[in-house]
Short mmCIF file of C-alpha atoms and ligand atoms in Angstrom, two decimals:
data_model
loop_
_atom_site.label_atom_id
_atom_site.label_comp_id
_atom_site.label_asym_id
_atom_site.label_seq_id
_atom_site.Cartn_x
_atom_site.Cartn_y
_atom_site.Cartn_z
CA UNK A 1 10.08 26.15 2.75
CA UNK A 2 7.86 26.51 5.43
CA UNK A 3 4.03 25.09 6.15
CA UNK A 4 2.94 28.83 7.01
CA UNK A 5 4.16 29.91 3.56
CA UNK A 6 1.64 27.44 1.59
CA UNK A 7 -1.44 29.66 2.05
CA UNK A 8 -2.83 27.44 4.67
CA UNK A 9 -5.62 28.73 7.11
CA UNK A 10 -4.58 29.12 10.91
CA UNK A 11 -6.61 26.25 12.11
CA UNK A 12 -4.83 23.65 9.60
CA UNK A 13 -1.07 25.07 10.51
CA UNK A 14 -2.27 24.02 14.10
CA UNK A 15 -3.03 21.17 12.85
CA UNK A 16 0.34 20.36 10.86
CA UNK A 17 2.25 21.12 13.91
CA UNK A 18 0.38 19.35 16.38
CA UNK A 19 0.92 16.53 14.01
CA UNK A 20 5.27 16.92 14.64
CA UNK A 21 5.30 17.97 10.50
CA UNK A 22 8.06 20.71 10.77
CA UNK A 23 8.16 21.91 6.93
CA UNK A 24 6.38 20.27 4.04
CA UNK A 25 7.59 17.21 2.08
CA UNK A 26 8.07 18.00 -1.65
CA UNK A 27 4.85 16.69 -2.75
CA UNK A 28 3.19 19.13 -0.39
CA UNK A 29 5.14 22.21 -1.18
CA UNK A 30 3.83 21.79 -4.85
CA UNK A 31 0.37 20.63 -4.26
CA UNK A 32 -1.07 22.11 -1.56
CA UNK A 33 -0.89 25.86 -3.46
CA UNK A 34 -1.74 24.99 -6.81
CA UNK A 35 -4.91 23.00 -4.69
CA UNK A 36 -5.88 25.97 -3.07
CA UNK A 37 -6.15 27.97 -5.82
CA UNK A 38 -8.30 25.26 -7.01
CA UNK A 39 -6.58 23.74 -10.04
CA UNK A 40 -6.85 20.20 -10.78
CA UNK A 41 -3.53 17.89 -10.12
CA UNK A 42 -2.01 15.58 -11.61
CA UNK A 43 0.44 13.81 -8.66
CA UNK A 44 3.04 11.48 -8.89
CA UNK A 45 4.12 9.85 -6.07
CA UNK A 46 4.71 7.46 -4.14
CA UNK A 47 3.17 6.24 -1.00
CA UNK A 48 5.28 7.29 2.25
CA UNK A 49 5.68 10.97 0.21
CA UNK A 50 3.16 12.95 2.23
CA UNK A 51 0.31 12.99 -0.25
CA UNK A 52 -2.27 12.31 1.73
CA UNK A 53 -1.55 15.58 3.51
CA UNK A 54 -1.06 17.22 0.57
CA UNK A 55 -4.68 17.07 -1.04
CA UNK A 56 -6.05 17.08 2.11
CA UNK A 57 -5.02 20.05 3.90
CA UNK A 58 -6.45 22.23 0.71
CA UNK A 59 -10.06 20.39 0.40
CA UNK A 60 -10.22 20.80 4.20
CA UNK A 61 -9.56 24.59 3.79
CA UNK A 62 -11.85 24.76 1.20
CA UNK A 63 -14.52 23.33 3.46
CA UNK A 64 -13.64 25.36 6.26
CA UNK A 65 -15.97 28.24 4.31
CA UNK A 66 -18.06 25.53 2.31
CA UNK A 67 -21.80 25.90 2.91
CA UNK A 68 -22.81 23.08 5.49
CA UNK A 69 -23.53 19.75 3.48
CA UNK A 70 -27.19 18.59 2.85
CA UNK A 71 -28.79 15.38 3.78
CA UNK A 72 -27.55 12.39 2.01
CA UNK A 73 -24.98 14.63 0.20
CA UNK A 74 -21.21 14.89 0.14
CA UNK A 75 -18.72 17.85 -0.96
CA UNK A 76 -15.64 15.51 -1.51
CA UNK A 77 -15.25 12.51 -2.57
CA UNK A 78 -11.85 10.79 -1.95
CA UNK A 79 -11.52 7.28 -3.74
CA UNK A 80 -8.94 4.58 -2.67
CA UNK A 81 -8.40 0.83 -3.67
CA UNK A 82 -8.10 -1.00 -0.35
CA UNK A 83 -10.42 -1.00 2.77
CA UNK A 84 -7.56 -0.37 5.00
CA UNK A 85 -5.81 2.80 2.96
CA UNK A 86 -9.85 3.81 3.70
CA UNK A 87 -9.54 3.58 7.02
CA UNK A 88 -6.10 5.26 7.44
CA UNK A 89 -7.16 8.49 4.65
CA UNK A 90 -10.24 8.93 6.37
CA UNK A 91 -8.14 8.73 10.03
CA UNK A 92 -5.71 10.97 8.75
CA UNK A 93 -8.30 13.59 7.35
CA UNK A 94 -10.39 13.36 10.57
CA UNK A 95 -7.11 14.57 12.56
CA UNK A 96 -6.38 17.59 10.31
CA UNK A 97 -9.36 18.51 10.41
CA UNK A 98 -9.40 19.18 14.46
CA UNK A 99 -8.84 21.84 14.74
CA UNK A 100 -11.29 23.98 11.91
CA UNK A 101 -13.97 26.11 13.89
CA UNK A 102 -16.84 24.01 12.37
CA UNK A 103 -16.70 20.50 13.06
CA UNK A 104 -16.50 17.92 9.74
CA UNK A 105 -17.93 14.63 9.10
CA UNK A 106 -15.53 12.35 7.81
CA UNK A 107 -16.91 9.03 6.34
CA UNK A 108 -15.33 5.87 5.50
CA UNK A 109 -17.15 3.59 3.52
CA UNK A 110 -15.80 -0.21 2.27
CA UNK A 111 -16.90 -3.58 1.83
CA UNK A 112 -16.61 -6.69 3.49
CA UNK A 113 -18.82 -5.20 6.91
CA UNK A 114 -22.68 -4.86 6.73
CA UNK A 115 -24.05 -1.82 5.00
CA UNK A 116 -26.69 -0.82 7.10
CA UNK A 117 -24.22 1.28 9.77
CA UNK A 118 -22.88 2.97 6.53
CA UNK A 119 -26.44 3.80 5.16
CA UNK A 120 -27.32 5.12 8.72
CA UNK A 121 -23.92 7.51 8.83
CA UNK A 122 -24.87 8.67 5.63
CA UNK A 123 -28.39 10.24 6.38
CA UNK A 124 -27.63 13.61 7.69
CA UNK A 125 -24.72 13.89 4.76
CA UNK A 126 -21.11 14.26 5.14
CA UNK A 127 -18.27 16.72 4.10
CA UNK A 128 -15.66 14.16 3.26
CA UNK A 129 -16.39 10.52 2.11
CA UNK A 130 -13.79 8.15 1.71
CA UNK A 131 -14.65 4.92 -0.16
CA UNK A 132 -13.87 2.00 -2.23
CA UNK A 133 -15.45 2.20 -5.41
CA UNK A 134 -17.68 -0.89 -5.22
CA UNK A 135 -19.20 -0.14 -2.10
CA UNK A 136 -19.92 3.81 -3.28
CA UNK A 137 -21.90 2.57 -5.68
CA UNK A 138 -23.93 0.03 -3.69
CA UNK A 139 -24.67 2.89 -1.60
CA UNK A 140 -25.85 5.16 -4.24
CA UNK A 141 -27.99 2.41 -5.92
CA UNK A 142 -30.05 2.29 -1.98
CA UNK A 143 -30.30 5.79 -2.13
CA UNK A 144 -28.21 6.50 0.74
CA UNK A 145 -25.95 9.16 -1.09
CA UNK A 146 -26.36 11.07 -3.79
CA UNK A 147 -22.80 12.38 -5.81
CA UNK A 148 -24.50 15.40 -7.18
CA UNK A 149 -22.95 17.79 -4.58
CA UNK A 150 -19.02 16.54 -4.84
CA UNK A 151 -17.18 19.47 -5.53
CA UNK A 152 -13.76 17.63 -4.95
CA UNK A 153 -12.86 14.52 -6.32
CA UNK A 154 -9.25 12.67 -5.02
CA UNK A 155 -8.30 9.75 -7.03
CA UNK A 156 -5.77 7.84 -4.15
CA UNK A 157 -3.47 5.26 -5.57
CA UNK A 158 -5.16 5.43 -9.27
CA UNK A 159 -3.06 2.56 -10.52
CA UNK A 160 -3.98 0.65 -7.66
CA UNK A 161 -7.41 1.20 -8.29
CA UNK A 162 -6.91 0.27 -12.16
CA UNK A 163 -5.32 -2.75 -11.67
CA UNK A 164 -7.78 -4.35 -8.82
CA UNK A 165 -10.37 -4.13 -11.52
CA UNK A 166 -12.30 -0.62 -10.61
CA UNK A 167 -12.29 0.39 -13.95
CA UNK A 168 -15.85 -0.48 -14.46
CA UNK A 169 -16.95 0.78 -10.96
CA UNK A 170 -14.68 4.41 -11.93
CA UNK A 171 -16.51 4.83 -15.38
CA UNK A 172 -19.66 4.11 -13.73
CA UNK A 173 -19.04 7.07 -10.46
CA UNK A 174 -17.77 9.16 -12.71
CA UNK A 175 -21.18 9.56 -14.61
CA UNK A 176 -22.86 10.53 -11.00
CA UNK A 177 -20.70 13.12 -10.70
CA UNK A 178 -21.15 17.07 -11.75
CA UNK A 179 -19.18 17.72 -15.13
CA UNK A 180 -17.58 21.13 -12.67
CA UNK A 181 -15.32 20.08 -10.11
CA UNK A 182 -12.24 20.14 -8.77
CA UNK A 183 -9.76 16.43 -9.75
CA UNK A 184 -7.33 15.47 -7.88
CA UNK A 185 -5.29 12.82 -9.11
CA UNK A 186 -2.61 10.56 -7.41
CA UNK A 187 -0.83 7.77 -8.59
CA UNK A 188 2.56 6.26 -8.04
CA UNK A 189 3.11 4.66 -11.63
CA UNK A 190 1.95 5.77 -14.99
CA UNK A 191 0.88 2.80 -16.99
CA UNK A 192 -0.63 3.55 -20.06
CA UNK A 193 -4.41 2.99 -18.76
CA UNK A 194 -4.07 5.56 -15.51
CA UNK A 195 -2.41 7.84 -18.27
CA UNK A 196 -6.00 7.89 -19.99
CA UNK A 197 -7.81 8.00 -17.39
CA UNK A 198 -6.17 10.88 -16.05
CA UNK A 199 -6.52 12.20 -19.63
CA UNK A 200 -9.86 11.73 -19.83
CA UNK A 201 -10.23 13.47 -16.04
CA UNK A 202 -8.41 16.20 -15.37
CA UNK A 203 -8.54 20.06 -16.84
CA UNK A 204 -4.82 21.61 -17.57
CA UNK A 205 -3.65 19.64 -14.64
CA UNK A 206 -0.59 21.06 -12.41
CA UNK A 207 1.55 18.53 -12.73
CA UNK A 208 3.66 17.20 -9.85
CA UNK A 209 6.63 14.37 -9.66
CA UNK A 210 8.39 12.78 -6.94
CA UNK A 211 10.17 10.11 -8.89
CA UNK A 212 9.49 6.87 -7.97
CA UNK A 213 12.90 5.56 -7.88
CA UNK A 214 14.38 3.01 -5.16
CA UNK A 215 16.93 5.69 -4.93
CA UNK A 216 14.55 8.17 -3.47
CA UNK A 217 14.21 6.58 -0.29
CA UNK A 218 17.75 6.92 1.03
CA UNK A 219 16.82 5.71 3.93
CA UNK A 220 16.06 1.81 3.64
CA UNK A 221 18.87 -0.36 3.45
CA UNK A 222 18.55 -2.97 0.25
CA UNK A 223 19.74 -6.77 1.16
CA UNK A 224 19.51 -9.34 -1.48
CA UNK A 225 20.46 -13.33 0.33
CA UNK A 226 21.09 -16.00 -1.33
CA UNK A 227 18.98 -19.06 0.28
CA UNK A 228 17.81 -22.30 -1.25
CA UNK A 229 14.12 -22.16 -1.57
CA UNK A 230 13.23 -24.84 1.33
CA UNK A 231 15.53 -23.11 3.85
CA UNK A 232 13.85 -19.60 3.59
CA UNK A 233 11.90 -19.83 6.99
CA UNK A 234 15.04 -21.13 8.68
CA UNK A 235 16.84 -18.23 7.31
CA UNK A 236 13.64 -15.76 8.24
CA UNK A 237 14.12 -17.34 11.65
CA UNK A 238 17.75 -17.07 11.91
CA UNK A 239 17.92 -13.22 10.86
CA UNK A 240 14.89 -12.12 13.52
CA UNK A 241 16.57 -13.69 16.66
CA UNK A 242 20.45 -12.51 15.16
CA UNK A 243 18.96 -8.76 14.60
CA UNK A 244 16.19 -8.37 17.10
CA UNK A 245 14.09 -7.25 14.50
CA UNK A 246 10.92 -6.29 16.48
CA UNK A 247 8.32 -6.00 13.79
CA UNK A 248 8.94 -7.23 10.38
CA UNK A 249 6.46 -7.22 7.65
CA UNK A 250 7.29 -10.84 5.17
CA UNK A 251 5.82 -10.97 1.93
CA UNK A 252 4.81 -14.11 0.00
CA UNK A 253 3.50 -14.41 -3.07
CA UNK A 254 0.17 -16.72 -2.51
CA UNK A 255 -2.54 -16.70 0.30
CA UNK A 256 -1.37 -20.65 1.32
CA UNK A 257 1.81 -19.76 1.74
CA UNK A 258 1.04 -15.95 4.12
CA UNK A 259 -0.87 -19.14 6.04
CA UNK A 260 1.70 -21.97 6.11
CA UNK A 261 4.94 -19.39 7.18
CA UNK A 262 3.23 -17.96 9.61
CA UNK A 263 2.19 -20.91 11.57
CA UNK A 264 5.95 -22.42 10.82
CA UNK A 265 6.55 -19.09 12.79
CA UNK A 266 4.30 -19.42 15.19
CA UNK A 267 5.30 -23.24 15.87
CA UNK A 268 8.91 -21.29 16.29
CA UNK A 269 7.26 -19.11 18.95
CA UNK A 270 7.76 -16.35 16.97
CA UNK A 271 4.12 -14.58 17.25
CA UNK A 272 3.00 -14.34 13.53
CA UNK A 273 -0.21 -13.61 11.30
CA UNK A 274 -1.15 -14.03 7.72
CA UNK A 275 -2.52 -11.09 5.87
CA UNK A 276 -4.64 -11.80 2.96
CA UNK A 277 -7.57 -10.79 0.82
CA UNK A 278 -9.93 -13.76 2.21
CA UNK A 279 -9.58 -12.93 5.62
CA UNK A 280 -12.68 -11.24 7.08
CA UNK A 281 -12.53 -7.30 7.62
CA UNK A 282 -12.64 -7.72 11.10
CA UNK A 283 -9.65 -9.99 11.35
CA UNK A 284 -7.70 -8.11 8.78
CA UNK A 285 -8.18 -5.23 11.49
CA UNK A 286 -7.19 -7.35 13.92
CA UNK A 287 -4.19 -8.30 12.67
CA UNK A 288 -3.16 -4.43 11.80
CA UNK A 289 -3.86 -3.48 14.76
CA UNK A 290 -2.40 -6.53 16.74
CA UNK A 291 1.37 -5.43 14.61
CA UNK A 292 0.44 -1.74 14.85
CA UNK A 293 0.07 -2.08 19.28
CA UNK A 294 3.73 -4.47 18.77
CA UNK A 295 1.40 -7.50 20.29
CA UNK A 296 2.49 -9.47 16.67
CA UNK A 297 5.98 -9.58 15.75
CA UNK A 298 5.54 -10.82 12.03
CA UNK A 299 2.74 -10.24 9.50
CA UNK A 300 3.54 -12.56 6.38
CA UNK A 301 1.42 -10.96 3.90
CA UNK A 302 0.32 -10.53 -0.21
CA UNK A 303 0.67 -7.89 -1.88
CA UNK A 304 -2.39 -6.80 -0.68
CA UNK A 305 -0.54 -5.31 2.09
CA UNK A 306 1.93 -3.32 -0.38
CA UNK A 307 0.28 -0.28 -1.42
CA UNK A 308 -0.27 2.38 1.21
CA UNK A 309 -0.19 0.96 4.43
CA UNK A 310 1.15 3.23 7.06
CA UNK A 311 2.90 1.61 9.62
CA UNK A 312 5.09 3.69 11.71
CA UNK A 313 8.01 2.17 13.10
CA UNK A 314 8.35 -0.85 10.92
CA UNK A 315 12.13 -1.16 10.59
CA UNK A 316 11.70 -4.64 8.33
CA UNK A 317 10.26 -5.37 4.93
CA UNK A 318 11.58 -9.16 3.46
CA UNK A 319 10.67 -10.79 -0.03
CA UNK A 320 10.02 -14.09 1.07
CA UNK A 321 8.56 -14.33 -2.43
CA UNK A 322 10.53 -12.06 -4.80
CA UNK A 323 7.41 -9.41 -5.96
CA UNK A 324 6.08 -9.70 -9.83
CA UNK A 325 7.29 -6.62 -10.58
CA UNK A 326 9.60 -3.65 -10.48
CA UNK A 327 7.18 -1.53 -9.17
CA UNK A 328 5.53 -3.57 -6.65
CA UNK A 329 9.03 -4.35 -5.32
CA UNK A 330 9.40 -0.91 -4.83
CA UNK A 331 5.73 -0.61 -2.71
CA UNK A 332 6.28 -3.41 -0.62
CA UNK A 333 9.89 -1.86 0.62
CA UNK A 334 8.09 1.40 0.75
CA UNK A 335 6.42 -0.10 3.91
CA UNK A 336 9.23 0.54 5.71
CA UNK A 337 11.30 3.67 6.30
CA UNK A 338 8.25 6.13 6.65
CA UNK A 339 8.22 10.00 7.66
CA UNK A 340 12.26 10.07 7.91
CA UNK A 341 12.69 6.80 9.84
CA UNK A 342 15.65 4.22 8.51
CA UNK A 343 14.75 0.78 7.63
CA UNK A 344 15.68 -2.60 5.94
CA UNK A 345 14.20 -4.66 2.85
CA UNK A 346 15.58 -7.93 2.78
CA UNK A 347 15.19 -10.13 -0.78
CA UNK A 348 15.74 -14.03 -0.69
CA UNK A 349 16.93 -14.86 -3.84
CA UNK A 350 17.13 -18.80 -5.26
CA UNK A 351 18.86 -20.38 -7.37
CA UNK A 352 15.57 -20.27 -9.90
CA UNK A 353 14.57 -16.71 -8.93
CA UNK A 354 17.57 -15.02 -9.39
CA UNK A 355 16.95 -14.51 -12.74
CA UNK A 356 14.09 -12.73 -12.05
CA UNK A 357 15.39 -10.47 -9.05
CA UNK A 358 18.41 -9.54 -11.77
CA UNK A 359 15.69 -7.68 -13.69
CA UNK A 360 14.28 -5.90 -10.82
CA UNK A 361 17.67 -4.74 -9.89
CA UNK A 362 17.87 -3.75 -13.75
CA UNK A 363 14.33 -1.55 -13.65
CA UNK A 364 15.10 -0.18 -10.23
CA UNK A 365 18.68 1.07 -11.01
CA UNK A 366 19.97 -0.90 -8.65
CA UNK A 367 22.97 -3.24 -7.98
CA UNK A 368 23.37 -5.20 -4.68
CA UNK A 369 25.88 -7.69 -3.77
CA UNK A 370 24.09 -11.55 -3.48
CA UNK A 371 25.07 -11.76 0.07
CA UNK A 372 25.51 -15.03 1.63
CA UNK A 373 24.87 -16.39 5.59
CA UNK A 374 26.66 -18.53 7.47
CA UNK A 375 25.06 -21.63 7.49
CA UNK A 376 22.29 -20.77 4.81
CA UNK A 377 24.96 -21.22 1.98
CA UNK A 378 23.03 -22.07 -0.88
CA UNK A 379 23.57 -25.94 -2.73
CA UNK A 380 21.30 -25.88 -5.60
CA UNK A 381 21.68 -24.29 -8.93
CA UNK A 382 19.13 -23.05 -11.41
CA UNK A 383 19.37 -26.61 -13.63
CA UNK A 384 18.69 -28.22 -10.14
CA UNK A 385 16.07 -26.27 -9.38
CA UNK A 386 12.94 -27.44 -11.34
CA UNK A 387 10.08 -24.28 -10.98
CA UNK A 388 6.54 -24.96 -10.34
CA UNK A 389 4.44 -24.53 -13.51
CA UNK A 390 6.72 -26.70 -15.64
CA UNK A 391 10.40 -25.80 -14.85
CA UNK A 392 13.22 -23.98 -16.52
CA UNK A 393 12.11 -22.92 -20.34
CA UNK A 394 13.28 -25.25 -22.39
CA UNK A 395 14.65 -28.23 -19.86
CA UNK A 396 11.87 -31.06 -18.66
CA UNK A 397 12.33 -31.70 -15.29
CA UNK A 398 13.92 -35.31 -15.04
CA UNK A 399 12.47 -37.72 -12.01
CA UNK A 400 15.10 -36.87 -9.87
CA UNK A 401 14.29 -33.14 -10.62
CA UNK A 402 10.43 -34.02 -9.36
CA UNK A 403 11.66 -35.79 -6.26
CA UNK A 404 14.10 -32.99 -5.29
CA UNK A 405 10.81 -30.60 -5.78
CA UNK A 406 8.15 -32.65 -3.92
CA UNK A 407 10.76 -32.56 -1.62
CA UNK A 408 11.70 -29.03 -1.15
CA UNK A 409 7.90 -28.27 -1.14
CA UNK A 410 7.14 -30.77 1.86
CA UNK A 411 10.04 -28.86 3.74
CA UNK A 412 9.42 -25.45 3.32
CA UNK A 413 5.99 -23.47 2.83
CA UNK A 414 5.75 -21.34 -0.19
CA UNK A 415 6.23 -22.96 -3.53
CA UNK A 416 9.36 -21.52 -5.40
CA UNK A 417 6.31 -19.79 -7.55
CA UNK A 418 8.99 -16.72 -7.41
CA UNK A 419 6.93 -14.39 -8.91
CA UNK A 420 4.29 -15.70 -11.11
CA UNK A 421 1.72 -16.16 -8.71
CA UNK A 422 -1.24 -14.20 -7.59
CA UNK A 423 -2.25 -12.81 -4.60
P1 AMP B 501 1.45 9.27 3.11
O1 AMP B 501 2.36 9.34 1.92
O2 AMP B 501 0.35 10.24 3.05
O3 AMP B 501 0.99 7.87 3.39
O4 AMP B 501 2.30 9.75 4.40
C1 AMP B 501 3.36 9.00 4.93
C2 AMP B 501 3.73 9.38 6.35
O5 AMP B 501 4.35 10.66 6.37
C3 AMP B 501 2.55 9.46 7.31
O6 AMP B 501 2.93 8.80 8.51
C4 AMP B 501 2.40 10.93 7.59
O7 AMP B 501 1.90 11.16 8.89
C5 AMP B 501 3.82 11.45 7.43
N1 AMP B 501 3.91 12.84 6.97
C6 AMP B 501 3.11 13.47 6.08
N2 AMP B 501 3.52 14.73 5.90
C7 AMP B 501 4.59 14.93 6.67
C8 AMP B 501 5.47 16.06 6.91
N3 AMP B 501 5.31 17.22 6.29
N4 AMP B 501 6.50 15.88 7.77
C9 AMP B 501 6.67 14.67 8.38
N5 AMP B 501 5.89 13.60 8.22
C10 AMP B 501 4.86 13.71 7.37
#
């Protein structure tokens, strides 16, 4: 199916092909028309589908004859978990939007940077604002924006947004808003809370599913290596120089441990940066920017870094840390392999993880060989391996069993937390 059969104004089909996009992804093809003809949607994808295109090409065409916005007002409201899927929504609505014969304001509003620039942008009103929740309303409460006008409203990444703790922050927007709107509603699982929420939200939804299924993205190749838990960042090392991976994106599962691999990296003169939630803004930037530009060959990053980041050309995504869950194993390799490139997701598994990884294979539909390298041959078993947080149910880790672990943890970074910990 083509873009030009969607319904889509001149001025955005310019815009769709001066963006490369030669026909719509599914998600697209079934939201952009039932958008346009102003229904509310209920969407079900995941991130690297194409849906940030698809709700905004419609609101954009719907504000290509909107009445010009009023001081301190906004006619959409777009609402995201994470500063930086901010940044990257409002970047991607900003380009679409080049080509419409009036120009748009686009604003991006987050935490973590002063205010004051924000309130100022704000004044003369805006078309489009993009925001974390907490922020929003910070805004509102000074006056510097008033919801009354929003005729759209785009829920990005709603279980995202759920599980960061916005539920509070969403009750208390959704009060400011007018009871007649359009909803749009995105979200790449459906745990029971976004399921009431988007209860609760939308009117006879269109509803629209790109199954979120490790076997939807054909293109990323799924390793799992076996690799004792205090030779990981050998074996990290070892597979960059062997493939020439050029940009790889390493997860961990705690902040200390994004900090300790990647100066073991750097210390390897492999150029590396931790991505966390307690950097500042600025150096989270940095470091985005830094990988984006291919000045950084290695982020080593929480899961803070999972959900919606858009890095083109990343051909590597490995579990340092095994992810908590099914479904955030199934973000973080969605990092790679975006807009019909090929990539690679790489698990270490250990002796006391396996376990663990067995049941993400089990919830993903999945089955991969426990591959083994040449010279990272594994040596310890689960009994060996004693985990953090008071060891293997049922067995007390012996002395020896503390020794081994005190010293696995002095030669490596990450405690063999597996998946238990936080980001
Ligand atoms: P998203 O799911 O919105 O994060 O989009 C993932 C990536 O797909 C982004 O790099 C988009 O620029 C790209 N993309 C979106 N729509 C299309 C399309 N129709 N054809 C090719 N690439 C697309």
């Amino acid at each position: 199916m083509p873009f030009t059969s969607l319904g889509l104004s001149p001025a955005l089909l310019r815009a769709v092909s001066a963006h490369g996009y030669l026909a719509p992804t599914p998600v697209q093809a079934a939201a952009i028309p039932a958008t346009l003809q102003g229904r509310d949607v209920l969407g079900c994808a995941q991130t690297g589908s194409g849906k940030t295109a698809a709700f905004a090409l419609p609101l954009l065409q719907h504000l290509e004859s909107a009445p010009q916005h009023s001081p301190r007002r906004a006619l959409v409201l777009v609402l995201v978990p994470t500063r930086e899927l901010c940044t990257q929504v409002g970047e991607e609505i900003r380009k679409l939007a080049l080509h419409l014969p009036r120009p748009l304001k686009v604003a991006m509003v987050f935490g973590g940077v002063s205010i004051n620039p924000q309130m100022m942008r704000l004044r003369g009103g805006t078309d489009v604002v993009v925001a974390t929740p907490g922020r929003l309303l910070d805004l509102v409460a000074h006056n510097a924006l008033s919801l009354g006008s929003v005729a759209t409203l785009v829920l990005d990444e709603a279980d995202r947004l759920l599980d960061l703790g916005f539920a509070e922050e969403l009750a208390r927007l959704l009060t400011l808003l007018p009871p007649k709107r359009q909803n749009l509603f995105f979200s790449a699982t459906f745990p029971a809370a976004v399921q009431a929420l988007a209860q609760s939200l939308l009117h006879e939804p269109v509803r629209i599913e790109v199954l979120p299924t490790s076997q939807s993205l054909p293109d990323i190749t799924q390793r799992a290596i076996a690799v004792d838990a205090g030779r990981r960042t050998q074996l990290l090392r070892h597979l960059i120089g062997q493939h020439q991976w050029r940009r790889v994106l390493v997860f961990v599962a705690t902040k200390h441990a994004a900090e300790i691999v990647a100066d073991k990296l750097r210390k390897a003169r492999i150029y590396a940066e931790p991505f966390h939630g307690e950097l500042s803004q600025g150096k989270r930037t940095q470091v985005l920017a830094d990988f984006k530009a291919s000045r950084l060959k290695v982020v080593v990053a929480t899961d803070v870094a999972a959900r919606g980041l858009d890095i083109a050309q990343l051909p590597v995504v490995v579990n340092y840390d095994l992810p908590r869950s099914a479904v955030d194993y199934l973000h973080r390799i969605g990092r790679t392999a975006r807009a019909g490139e090929s990539g690679v997701a790489v698990s270490f598994v250990s002796a006391d993880t396996e376990a663990h990884f067995r049941l993400i294979e089990k919830r993903q539909h999945l089955s991969l060989p426990l591959e083994q390298i040449e010279g990272f041959e594994p040596v310890q078993t689960a009994a060996e391996v004693a985990p953090s947080g008071g060891g293997i149910k049922g067995k007390r880790p012996s002395k020896k069993d503390k020794l081994r672990q005190a010293a696995r943890l002095g030669a490596d970074a990450a405690p063999a937390t597996g998946a238990a910990s936080k980001t």
